[in-house]
Amino acid sequence: MLRAPAIWCQNYMQGKHYNLIFRRILSPLCESKCTVRQNIGGVRMSKSDNRHDAEKLMDAKRLLSGLVTDAVAPEAVCANLETALALAGTIKDIGHEAAPVFRA
Amino acid sequence: MTLPQDLADATAVETVFAIAAGQISARERAEAALARIEADNTTLNAFTEVTRARALAEADAVDASKRADLSLGPLAGVPFAVKNLFDLEGIKTLAGSKLRQNADPAPSDATLVQRLTSGHAVTLGALNMGEFAYDFTGENVHYGPSRNPHDPSRMAGGSSGGSGAAVGGGLVPLSLGSDTNGSIRVPSAFCGIFGLKPTYGRLSRAGTFPFVDSLDHLGPMARSVADLALAFDAMQGPDPLDPVCNADASFVASLQSLEEAPQLRVARLGGWFRGQGEPASDTAADKVAQALGAVEDLEIDGVASARAAAFVITNVEGAALHLDDVRATPELYDPFVRDRLLAGALMPGVHYVRAQRARLRFQQRMAKVFERFDLLVAPTTPMSAPKLGAETVILNGTSVPLRPNIGIYTQPISFIGLPVVSCPVWSASVPYGVQLIAPAWREDIALGAAHHLQTAGICTAFFNNGAT
């Protein structure tokens, strides 16, 4: 059974916004591991439960090095992206106007 | 004027009057604040830098002016502190980060700091915050969390957590914060104080470290509405250094208008803004709405999309700002912040464009609402201050991640730049926040209504020792 990120990844790739760049970035997400957070005495640490921090950092660096290379995205990135894309999917395109600032 | 037994408890307005009347000196007031900081900051972790020498020099200058019978500024002798994304001359502007420990000290004060000190306010220092303002909790992996003055095991709220804790804990009567998605209003709610997020473009952001240019606002936080108005009036005005700061915006004399009691058409926002979180959050908003004579429960279309668009814009613009630094030194970032920024860097551009377009539609919709109403009432957050380190919250009966959901009631409003005052309402010794939302450029309406609520005893900022 596919884990949630993999299912989402598969669904995303079948969507109309699928493209090569995203396939190459997101497909390795299935290999990603869990992130666990500790909060001890107010000082916050984040560590992977079965991968070393340094390895996770390297994943992040690879992911960002060109945004097109094959890389493992930390699962937390996947979760954040999944949330943002889900919210973005609720925004209807309203046309060409854009006037974000109130005028006095 | 009768002053509190401990001078550190004096509000900004009380301080100004007492100094003008010669009851106290500015140095005495500054020393009282410094003593309070020394006593309580270890617990609250609100300050990252205390500018003792500067504060005493500025206080002495006020006293010298007083002795020389020179005119005093409107904020003469008022101690204040700023979120550490504001430039303070000679100090590194950390913006809550480890990364900026390598930055040069700021060459000058931020515009708003200059305006407060031009009014003879006294600068006490820089305040803790969430890393690069990308949080709602007030926690910080590098400097430790700002702690809630009413229960230090709980969050102060973010990202202006130190600003909320410092004012709620009585360290200073006035602080400045920034609000991109709720970062003034959330800590104001959690810490039981008043906070003003002015209209987008009202106050200059020059000399502050940015987060999301499309959504960044700055504003004051205080224990009384009069203090908010006093500071707000001193900070208004165009600034060529911030292209968003609207030169055409006419000055609003909010302090003078506090005592006016116009008949307001008030609505309580329902729909999205009702029933998502703790019942006490809704009860607080209902209590305020009733006190203001709200005539109906109003449901507005498109709020969910507005919130979603705010989320997307924040994610993408934040990522764009930090991409180079995240690439170069990801190890210097809080992993939680870094993961959000990485996600933002991967967002398709089409979503960002649609999110920006959605602002116009929602602005127009809200403009129609304000043809019928002068003021809207909604909860600030769906919950009271969570325990530090909490990961989840129950919304709509379902356990969801806490961090992305603290701002569900604040994001749709800052998304279109409306002015808001967050007012504290108490339920069983726990503070909740209620948003008073006014039309663009009408901060005076929100402040006037907040002042009425404070005078009526419905909204009150308690000290952590229980005294008002």
Coordinates of C-alpha atoms in Angstrom, one line a residue:
Chain A
M1 CA 0.0 0.0 0.0
L2 CA 1.3 3.4 -0.9
R3 CA 2.0 5.9 1.9
A4 CA 0.2 9.2 1.8
P5 CA 2.9 11.2 0.1
A6 CA 3.3 8.6 -2.6
I7 CA -0.4 8.5 -3.3
W8 CA -0.5 12.2 -3.5
C9 CA 2.5 12.2 -5.7
Q10 CA 0.9 9.7 -8.0
N11 CA -2.3 11.7 -8.2
Y12 CA -0.4 14.9 -8.8
M13 CA 1.5 13.4 -11.7
Q14 CA -1.7 12.3 -13.3
G15 CA -3.1 15.8 -13.0
K16 CA -3.1 18.4 -15.8
H17 CA -0.3 20.3 -14.1
Y18 CA 2.1 17.4 -14.4
N19 CA 5.4 18.2 -15.9
L20 CA 8.9 16.8 -16.1
I21 CA 10.4 19.1 -13.5
F22 CA 7.9 18.2 -10.9
R23 CA 8.1 14.5 -11.7
R24 CA 11.8 14.6 -11.2
I25 CA 11.6 16.5 -7.9
L26 CA 8.7 14.8 -6.4
S27 CA 8.9 11.2 -7.4
P28 CA 11.6 10.3 -4.9
L29 CA 9.3 11.5 -2.1
C30 CA 8.2 7.9 -1.6
E31 CA 11.7 7.2 -0.2
S32 CA 11.5 9.9 2.3
K33 CA 11.5 9.3 6.1
C34 CA 9.6 10.7 9.0
T35 CA 10.5 13.8 10.8
V36 CA 10.2 14.0 14.5
R37 CA 10.1 17.1 16.6
Q38 CA 11.3 17.5 20.2
N39 CA 10.7 20.4 22.4
I40 CA 12.8 20.2 25.6
G41 CA 12.9 23.1 28.0
G42 CA 11.7 25.5 25.3
V43 CA 14.6 24.8 23.0
R44 CA 13.3 23.2 19.8
M45 CA 15.2 20.5 17.9
S46 CA 14.1 18.6 14.9
K47 CA 15.6 15.3 13.9
S48 CA 14.8 12.5 11.7
D49 CA 14.0 9.2 13.4
N50 CA 16.0 7.1 11.1
R51 CA 18.2 9.4 9.1
H52 CA 20.9 11.7 10.4
D53 CA 20.4 15.4 10.4
A54 CA 23.4 15.9 8.1
E55 CA 21.9 13.5 5.6
K56 CA 18.6 15.4 5.7
L57 CA 20.4 18.6 5.2
M58 CA 22.2 17.2 2.2
D59 CA 18.8 16.2 0.8
A60 CA 17.6 19.8 1.2
K61 CA 20.7 21.1 -0.5
R62 CA 20.4 18.6 -3.4
L63 CA 16.7 19.5 -3.7
L64 CA 17.6 23.2 -4.0
S65 CA 20.7 23.0 -5.9
G66 CA 18.9 23.4 -9.2
L67 CA 15.4 22.4 -8.4
V68 CA 15.5 20.0 -11.3
T69 CA 17.9 17.3 -10.1
D70 CA 16.8 13.9 -8.7
A71 CA 16.8 14.3 -5.0
V72 CA 15.1 13.0 -1.9
A73 CA 12.8 15.6 -0.4
P74 CA 12.4 15.4 3.3
E75 CA 8.9 14.2 4.2
A76 CA 8.2 17.5 6.1
V77 CA 8.8 19.4 2.9
C78 CA 6.4 17.1 1.1
A79 CA 3.8 17.6 3.8
N80 CA 4.1 21.4 3.6
L81 CA 3.9 21.4 -0.1
E82 CA 0.9 19.1 0.0
T83 CA -0.9 21.5 2.4
A84 CA 0.0 24.5 0.3
L85 CA -1.1 22.8 -3.0
A86 CA -4.3 21.6 -1.4
L87 CA -5.1 25.2 -0.3
A88 CA -4.0 26.6 -3.7
G89 CA -6.4 24.2 -5.4
T90 CA -9.3 25.9 -3.8
I91 CA -8.5 29.3 -5.3
K92 CA -10.5 30.0 -8.4
D93 CA -8.9 31.9 -11.2
I94 CA -10.9 35.2 -11.3
G95 CA -9.4 36.8 -14.4
H96 CA -6.7 39.3 -15.2
E97 CA -7.1 42.0 -12.7
A98 CA -4.8 42.3 -9.8
A99 CA -4.9 45.3 -7.5
P100 CA -3.6 44.3 -4.2
V101 CA -3.2 47.7 -2.6
F102 CA -6.0 49.9 -1.2
R103 CA -5.7 53.4 -2.5
A104 CA -6.5 56.2 -0.1
Chain B
M1 CA -3.0 61.6 38.3
T2 CA -2.9 58.5 40.5
L3 CA 0.0 56.3 39.5
P4 CA 0.3 52.6 40.1
Q5 CA 2.3 51.6 43.2
D6 CA 5.1 50.2 41.0
L7 CA 6.0 52.7 38.3
A8 CA 6.7 49.8 35.9
D9 CA 2.9 49.2 35.8
A10 CA 2.2 52.7 34.5
T11 CA 0.6 52.8 31.0
A12 CA 2.1 55.0 28.3
V13 CA -0.6 57.7 28.8
E14 CA -0.1 57.6 32.6
T15 CA 3.6 58.0 32.1
V16 CA 3.3 61.0 29.7
F17 CA 1.0 62.8 32.1
A18 CA 3.0 62.0 35.2
I19 CA 6.2 63.3 33.6
A20 CA 4.6 66.4 32.2
A21 CA 3.2 67.2 35.6
G22 CA 6.5 66.7 37.3
Q23 CA 5.2 63.7 39.4
I24 CA 8.1 61.5 38.2
S25 CA 11.1 61.8 36.0
A26 CA 11.7 60.0 32.8
R27 CA 14.8 58.4 34.4
E28 CA 12.7 57.0 37.2
R29 CA 10.2 55.5 34.7
A30 CA 13.0 54.0 32.7
E31 CA 14.7 52.6 35.7
A32 CA 11.4 51.0 36.9
A33 CA 11.1 49.3 33.5
L34 CA 14.7 48.1 33.5
A35 CA 14.2 46.7 37.0
R36 CA 11.1 44.8 35.9
I37 CA 12.9 43.5 32.9
E38 CA 15.8 42.3 35.0
A39 CA 13.3 40.6 37.4
D40 CA 11.0 38.9 34.9
N41 CA 12.7 38.5 31.6
T42 CA 14.4 35.3 32.6
T43 CA 11.0 33.8 32.9
L44 CA 9.3 35.4 29.9
N45 CA 12.3 35.4 27.5
A46 CA 10.8 38.4 25.8
F47 CA 14.0 40.5 25.3
T48 CA 16.9 39.5 23.1
E49 CA 18.7 42.8 23.8
V50 CA 18.2 45.4 26.5
T51 CA 19.5 48.8 25.5
R52 CA 20.0 50.1 29.0
A53 CA 22.6 52.8 28.2
R54 CA 20.5 54.2 25.3
A55 CA 17.3 54.1 27.4
L56 CA 18.8 56.1 30.3
A57 CA 20.4 58.6 27.9
E58 CA 17.1 59.1 26.1
A59 CA 15.3 59.4 29.5
D60 CA 17.9 61.9 30.7
A61 CA 17.3 64.0 27.6
V62 CA 13.6 64.1 28.3
D63 CA 14.3 65.2 31.9
A64 CA 16.7 67.9 30.6
S65 CA 14.1 69.2 28.2
K66 CA 11.6 69.3 31.0
R67 CA 14.0 71.2 33.3
A68 CA 14.7 73.7 30.5
D69 CA 11.0 74.2 30.0
L70 CA 11.2 73.0 26.4
S71 CA 8.2 71.3 24.8
L72 CA 8.0 67.6 25.3
G73 CA 7.0 65.1 22.7
P74 CA 3.7 63.2 22.8
L75 CA 5.4 60.1 24.1
A76 CA 7.8 61.8 26.5
G77 CA 9.4 59.2 28.7
V78 CA 7.3 56.2 27.5
P79 CA 9.5 53.0 27.6
F80 CA 9.0 50.9 24.5
A81 CA 10.7 47.9 22.8
V82 CA 10.5 46.5 19.3
K83 CA 10.4 43.1 17.7
N84 CA 13.9 42.3 16.7
L85 CA 13.2 42.7 13.0
F86 CA 13.2 46.5 13.5
D87 CA 16.5 48.2 13.0
L88 CA 18.0 49.7 16.2
E89 CA 21.1 51.7 15.5
G90 CA 24.2 49.8 16.5
I91 CA 22.4 46.5 17.0
K92 CA 22.2 43.5 14.7
T93 CA 18.7 43.1 13.3
L94 CA 18.3 39.4 14.0
A95 CA 14.7 38.8 12.8
G96 CA 14.7 35.8 15.1
S97 CA 17.4 34.0 13.1
K98 CA 20.8 32.5 13.7
L99 CA 21.7 33.4 10.1
R100 CA 21.7 37.2 10.9
Q101 CA 24.0 36.9 13.8
N102 CA 26.6 37.5 11.0
A103 CA 24.9 40.7 9.9
D104 CA 26.4 44.1 10.5
P105 CA 24.8 46.3 13.2
A106 CA 22.1 48.5 11.8
P107 CA 23.4 51.9 10.8
S108 CA 20.3 53.7 11.9
D109 CA 16.9 53.2 13.5
A110 CA 13.8 52.0 11.5
T111 CA 11.5 54.8 10.5
L112 CA 8.9 53.9 13.1
V113 CA 11.5 53.8 15.9
Q114 CA 12.7 57.2 14.7
R115 CA 9.1 58.5 14.9
L116 CA 8.6 57.2 18.4
T117 CA 11.9 58.6 19.7
S118 CA 11.2 61.9 17.9
G119 CA 8.2 62.0 20.2
H120 CA 10.6 61.4 23.1
A121 CA 9.8 57.8 23.8
V122 CA 12.5 55.8 25.4
T123 CA 14.0 52.7 23.7
L124 CA 14.4 49.7 26.0
G125 CA 15.6 47.1 23.4
A126 CA 14.8 44.4 21.0
L127 CA 12.3 41.6 21.5
N128 CA 12.2 37.9 20.7
M129 CA 10.3 36.6 17.7
G130 CA 9.7 33.5 15.6
E131 CA 12.5 32.9 13.0
F132 CA 12.0 35.3 10.1
A133 CA 8.4 35.9 11.3
Y134 CA 7.3 32.6 9.8
D135 CA 5.4 31.3 12.8
F136 CA 2.3 31.8 15.0
T137 CA 3.7 30.3 18.2
G138 CA 6.4 32.6 19.5
E139 CA 8.7 29.7 19.8
N140 CA 12.3 30.0 18.5
V141 CA 14.8 27.2 18.1
H142 CA 17.8 29.5 18.5
Y143 CA 16.7 31.8 21.3
G144 CA 14.1 29.8 23.1
P145 CA 10.4 30.6 23.2
S146 CA 8.8 33.8 24.4
R147 CA 6.6 32.6 27.3
N148 CA 3.1 33.6 28.0
P149 CA 3.0 36.0 31.0
H150 CA -0.2 34.4 32.3
D151 CA 1.2 30.9 32.2
P152 CA 4.8 30.5 31.2
S153 CA 4.2 26.9 30.1
R154 CA 2.1 28.3 27.3
M155 CA 2.9 30.0 24.0
A156 CA 3.1 33.8 23.8
G157 CA 1.9 33.5 20.2
G158 CA 3.8 34.7 17.2
S159 CA 5.5 35.8 15.5
S160 CA 5.7 38.9 17.7
G161 CA 5.9 36.7 20.8
G162 CA 8.4 38.9 22.7
S163 CA 6.3 42.0 21.9
G164 CA 3.2 40.3 23.4
A165 CA 5.0 38.8 26.4
A166 CA 6.8 42.1 27.2
V167 CA 3.6 44.1 27.3
G168 CA 1.4 41.4 28.8
G169 CA 4.1 40.8 31.5
G170 CA 4.4 44.5 32.3
L171 CA 8.0 44.9 31.2
V172 CA 7.1 47.8 28.9
P173 CA 3.8 49.5 28.3
L174 CA 4.3 49.7 24.6
S175 CA 5.9 47.4 21.9
L176 CA 6.0 47.3 18.2
G177 CA 5.4 44.1 16.2
S178 CA 4.8 43.0 12.6
D179 CA 1.8 41.3 11.2
T180 CA 1.8 39.4 7.9
N181 CA -0.9 36.9 8.7
G182 CA -1.7 37.6 12.3
S183 CA 1.6 38.2 14.1
I184 CA 0.4 41.2 16.1
R185 CA -3.1 39.9 16.7
V186 CA -2.3 36.3 17.7
P187 CA 0.2 37.3 20.5
S188 CA -2.1 40.1 21.6
A189 CA -4.8 37.5 22.0
F190 CA -2.7 34.9 23.7
C191 CA -1.1 37.4 26.1
G192 CA -4.3 39.3 26.9
I193 CA -3.4 42.7 25.5
F194 CA -4.6 45.1 22.8
G195 CA -2.9 45.1 19.4
L196 CA -3.4 47.3 16.3
K197 CA -2.7 46.0 12.8
P198 CA -3.3 49.2 10.7
T199 CA -4.3 49.3 7.1
Y200 CA -1.8 47.9 4.7
G201 CA 0.4 50.8 3.6
R202 CA -0.5 53.0 6.5
L203 CA 2.8 52.7 8.5
S204 CA 6.3 52.7 7.0
R205 CA 8.2 49.4 7.0
A206 CA 11.5 51.1 6.2
G207 CA 14.3 49.7 8.3
T208 CA 12.7 46.4 9.1
F209 CA 13.6 43.0 7.9
P210 CA 10.8 41.9 5.5
F211 CA 8.9 38.6 5.3
V212 CA 6.1 38.9 2.7
D213 CA 6.1 42.3 1.0
S214 CA 2.5 41.9 -0.2
L215 CA 1.2 41.3 3.3
D216 CA 3.7 42.8 5.8
H217 CA 2.2 45.3 8.3
L218 CA 3.7 46.9 11.4
G219 CA 1.8 48.2 14.4
P220 CA 1.7 48.8 18.2
M221 CA 0.8 46.5 21.1
A222 CA -0.2 47.8 24.5
R223 CA -2.3 47.3 27.6
S224 CA -4.7 50.1 26.8
V225 CA -6.4 51.4 23.7
A226 CA -5.3 55.0 24.5
D227 CA -1.7 53.8 24.4
L228 CA -2.2 52.2 21.0
A229 CA -3.8 55.4 19.7
L230 CA -1.0 57.5 21.2
A231 CA 1.7 55.5 19.4
F232 CA -0.3 55.1 16.2
D233 CA -0.7 58.8 15.9
A234 CA 3.0 59.4 16.4
M235 CA 3.9 56.9 13.7
Q236 CA 1.6 57.9 10.9
G237 CA 2.8 59.7 7.8
P238 CA 4.3 59.0 4.4
D239 CA 7.8 57.7 4.0
P240 CA 9.6 57.6 0.6
L241 CA 11.7 54.8 1.9
D242 CA 8.8 52.4 1.8
P243 CA 7.1 52.4 -1.6
V244 CA 4.0 50.7 -0.1
C245 CA 3.5 53.4 2.5
N246 CA 0.7 55.4 1.1
A247 CA 1.5 59.1 0.8
D248 CA -2.1 60.0 0.1
A249 CA -3.5 58.5 3.3
S250 CA -4.9 61.2 5.4
F251 CA -3.9 61.4 9.0
V252 CA -6.3 59.8 11.4
A253 CA -6.3 61.5 14.8
S254 CA -7.2 58.3 16.6
L255 CA -6.4 59.5 20.1
Q256 CA -8.6 62.5 19.9
S257 CA -11.5 60.5 18.5
L258 CA -11.5 57.9 21.3
E259 CA -14.0 59.7 23.4
E260 CA -16.4 60.2 20.5
A261 CA -19.2 57.7 20.5
P262 CA -20.6 57.4 17.0
Q263 CA -23.5 55.1 16.3
L264 CA -21.8 52.2 14.6
R265 CA -23.4 49.5 12.4
V266 CA -21.8 46.4 13.7
A267 CA -22.0 42.8 12.5
R268 CA -20.6 39.6 14.0
L269 CA -18.9 37.5 11.3
G270 CA -20.3 34.0 11.1
G271 CA -19.7 31.1 8.7
W272 CA -15.9 30.6 8.5
F273 CA -15.4 32.7 11.7
R274 CA -17.7 30.7 13.9
G275 CA -17.5 27.3 15.5
Q276 CA -14.2 26.1 14.3
G277 CA -12.4 26.0 17.6
E278 CA -12.9 26.4 21.4
P279 CA -16.4 27.5 22.3
A280 CA -14.9 30.2 24.6
S281 CA -13.4 31.8 21.5
D282 CA -16.8 32.3 20.0
T283 CA -18.3 33.3 23.3
A284 CA -15.8 36.1 23.6
A285 CA -16.6 37.4 20.1
D286 CA -20.3 37.2 20.8
K287 CA -19.9 39.1 24.0
V288 CA -18.1 41.9 22.2
A289 CA -20.6 41.9 19.4
Q290 CA -23.5 42.2 21.8
A291 CA -21.8 45.0 23.7
L292 CA -21.4 46.9 20.4
G293 CA -25.0 46.3 19.4
A294 CA -24.3 43.9 16.5
V295 CA -27.4 43.5 14.5
E296 CA -26.7 40.4 12.6
D297 CA -24.5 37.3 12.1
L298 CA -22.9 37.9 8.8
E299 CA -21.5 35.1 6.5
I300 CA -19.2 36.3 3.8
D301 CA -18.5 34.2 0.7
G302 CA -14.9 33.5 -0.3
V303 CA -13.3 33.6 3.1
A304 CA -11.8 30.1 2.8
S305 CA -10.2 31.1 -0.6
A306 CA -8.9 34.3 0.9
R307 CA -7.2 32.4 3.7
A308 CA -5.8 29.9 1.2
A309 CA -4.5 32.6 -1.0
A310 CA -2.8 34.3 2.0
F311 CA -1.2 31.0 2.8
V312 CA 0.1 30.6 -0.8
I313 CA 1.4 34.1 -1.1
T314 CA 3.2 33.8 2.2
N315 CA 4.8 30.5 1.2
V316 CA 6.0 31.7 -2.2
E317 CA 7.2 35.2 -1.3
G318 CA 8.9 33.9 1.9
A319 CA 10.7 31.3 -0.2
A320 CA 11.7 33.8 -2.8
L321 CA 13.2 36.1 -0.1
H322 CA 15.2 33.3 1.5
L323 CA 16.0 30.9 -1.4
D324 CA 19.6 31.9 -1.8
D325 CA 20.3 31.7 1.9
V326 CA 18.5 28.4 2.3
R327 CA 20.6 27.0 -0.5
A328 CA 23.8 28.3 0.9
T329 CA 23.3 27.6 4.6
P330 CA 20.3 25.4 5.3
E331 CA 21.8 24.3 8.6
L332 CA 21.4 27.8 10.0
Y333 CA 17.6 27.7 9.6
D334 CA 15.1 26.2 12.0
P335 CA 14.2 22.9 10.3
F336 CA 10.5 23.7 10.5
V337 CA 11.0 27.1 8.8
R338 CA 13.4 25.6 6.2
D339 CA 10.9 22.9 5.3
R340 CA 8.2 25.5 4.7
L341 CA 10.5 27.6 2.6
L342 CA 11.5 24.6 0.5
A343 CA 7.9 23.9 -0.1
G344 CA 7.3 27.5 -1.2
A345 CA 10.2 27.2 -3.6
L346 CA 8.5 24.3 -5.3
M347 CA 5.1 25.9 -5.6
P348 CA 4.0 26.4 -9.3
G349 CA 3.8 30.0 -10.2
V350 CA 0.3 29.8 -11.5
H351 CA -1.0 29.4 -7.9
Y352 CA 0.8 32.5 -6.8
V353 CA -0.7 34.5 -9.6
R354 CA -4.2 33.3 -8.9
A355 CA -3.7 34.0 -5.2
Q356 CA -2.8 37.6 -5.9
R357 CA -5.8 38.0 -8.2
A358 CA -8.0 36.7 -5.5
R359 CA -7.1 39.7 -3.4
L360 CA -9.0 42.1 -5.7
R361 CA -12.1 39.9 -5.7
F362 CA -12.1 39.6 -1.9
Q363 CA -11.4 43.3 -1.4
Q364 CA -14.4 44.2 -3.6
R365 CA -16.6 41.8 -1.7
M366 CA -15.6 43.3 1.6
A367 CA -16.1 46.8 0.3
K368 CA -19.7 45.9 -0.4
V369 CA -20.0 44.6 3.2
F370 CA -18.7 47.9 4.5
E371 CA -21.4 49.8 2.7
R372 CA -23.8 48.1 5.2
F373 CA -21.6 48.0 8.2
D374 CA -18.9 50.2 9.9
L375 CA -17.3 47.4 12.0
L376 CA -17.1 43.6 11.9
V377 CA -16.4 41.4 14.9
A378 CA -14.7 38.0 14.8
P379 CA -12.5 35.9 17.1
T380 CA -8.8 36.4 16.7
T381 CA -7.8 32.8 17.2
P382 CA -9.9 29.6 17.4
M383 CA -8.1 28.7 20.6
S384 CA -6.4 30.2 23.7
A385 CA -2.7 29.9 24.1
P386 CA -1.6 26.3 23.6
K387 CA 1.1 24.6 25.7
L388 CA 4.7 25.2 24.4
G389 CA 5.6 22.4 22.0
A390 CA 2.0 21.4 21.2
E391 CA 1.7 19.9 17.8
T392 CA -2.0 19.6 17.2
V393 CA -5.3 21.3 17.9
I394 CA -8.9 20.2 17.6
L395 CA -10.7 22.2 14.9
N396 CA -14.2 21.3 13.8
G397 CA -13.9 18.1 15.9
T398 CA -10.8 16.9 14.1
S399 CA -7.2 16.9 15.3
V400 CA -5.1 19.0 12.9
P401 CA -1.6 20.4 12.9
L402 CA -1.5 23.4 15.2
R403 CA 0.9 25.7 13.4
P404 CA -0.8 26.2 10.1
N405 CA -4.1 26.7 11.8
I406 CA -3.6 29.3 14.5
G407 CA -4.2 32.1 12.0
I408 CA -7.3 30.8 10.3
Y409 CA -9.3 33.8 11.5
T410 CA -6.6 36.5 11.1
Q411 CA -5.3 35.5 7.6
P412 CA -8.4 36.4 5.6
I413 CA -8.4 40.0 7.0
S414 CA -4.7 40.9 6.7
F415 CA -4.9 39.3 3.2
I416 CA -6.7 42.5 2.0
G417 CA -5.0 44.9 4.4
L418 CA -8.0 45.9 6.6
P419 CA -7.3 47.6 9.9
V420 CA -7.9 45.5 13.0
V421 CA -7.7 45.9 16.7
S422 CA -7.4 42.7 18.7
C423 CA -9.1 43.1 22.1
P424 CA -8.6 40.8 25.1
V425 CA -11.7 39.1 26.6
W426 CA -11.2 36.8 29.6
S427 CA -12.9 33.5 30.3
A428 CA -12.0 31.8 33.6
S429 CA -8.7 33.7 33.8
V430 CA -7.7 32.7 30.3
P431 CA -7.4 35.5 27.6
Y432 CA -9.0 35.2 24.2
G433 CA -8.8 37.8 21.5
V434 CA -11.6 39.4 19.5
Q435 CA -10.9 41.2 16.2
L436 CA -12.6 44.6 15.5
I437 CA -12.3 45.0 11.8
A438 CA -12.8 48.4 10.1
P439 CA -12.9 49.6 6.6
A440 CA -9.5 50.5 5.0
W441 CA -7.9 53.7 6.5
R442 CA -10.4 53.8 9.4
E443 CA -8.3 52.7 12.3
D444 CA -10.1 55.3 14.3
I445 CA -13.4 53.3 14.1
A446 CA -11.7 50.1 15.4
L447 CA -9.8 52.0 18.1
G448 CA -12.9 54.0 19.2
A449 CA -14.9 50.8 19.6
A450 CA -12.1 49.1 21.4
H451 CA -11.9 52.1 23.8
H452 CA -15.6 51.8 24.5
L453 CA -15.2 48.1 25.3
Q454 CA -12.3 48.8 27.6
T455 CA -14.1 51.6 29.4
A456 CA -17.1 49.3 29.8
G457 CA -14.9 46.6 31.3
I458 CA -15.6 44.1 28.6
C459 CA -12.1 44.1 27.2
T460 CA -9.3 44.5 29.8
A461 CA -5.6 43.8 29.8
F462 CA -4.6 42.2 33.1
F463 CA -1.1 42.0 34.4
N464 CA 0.4 38.7 35.1
N465 CA -0.1 39.4 38.8
G466 CA -3.8 39.8 38.3
A467 CA -3.9 43.6 38.7
T468 CA -5.4 45.8 36.0

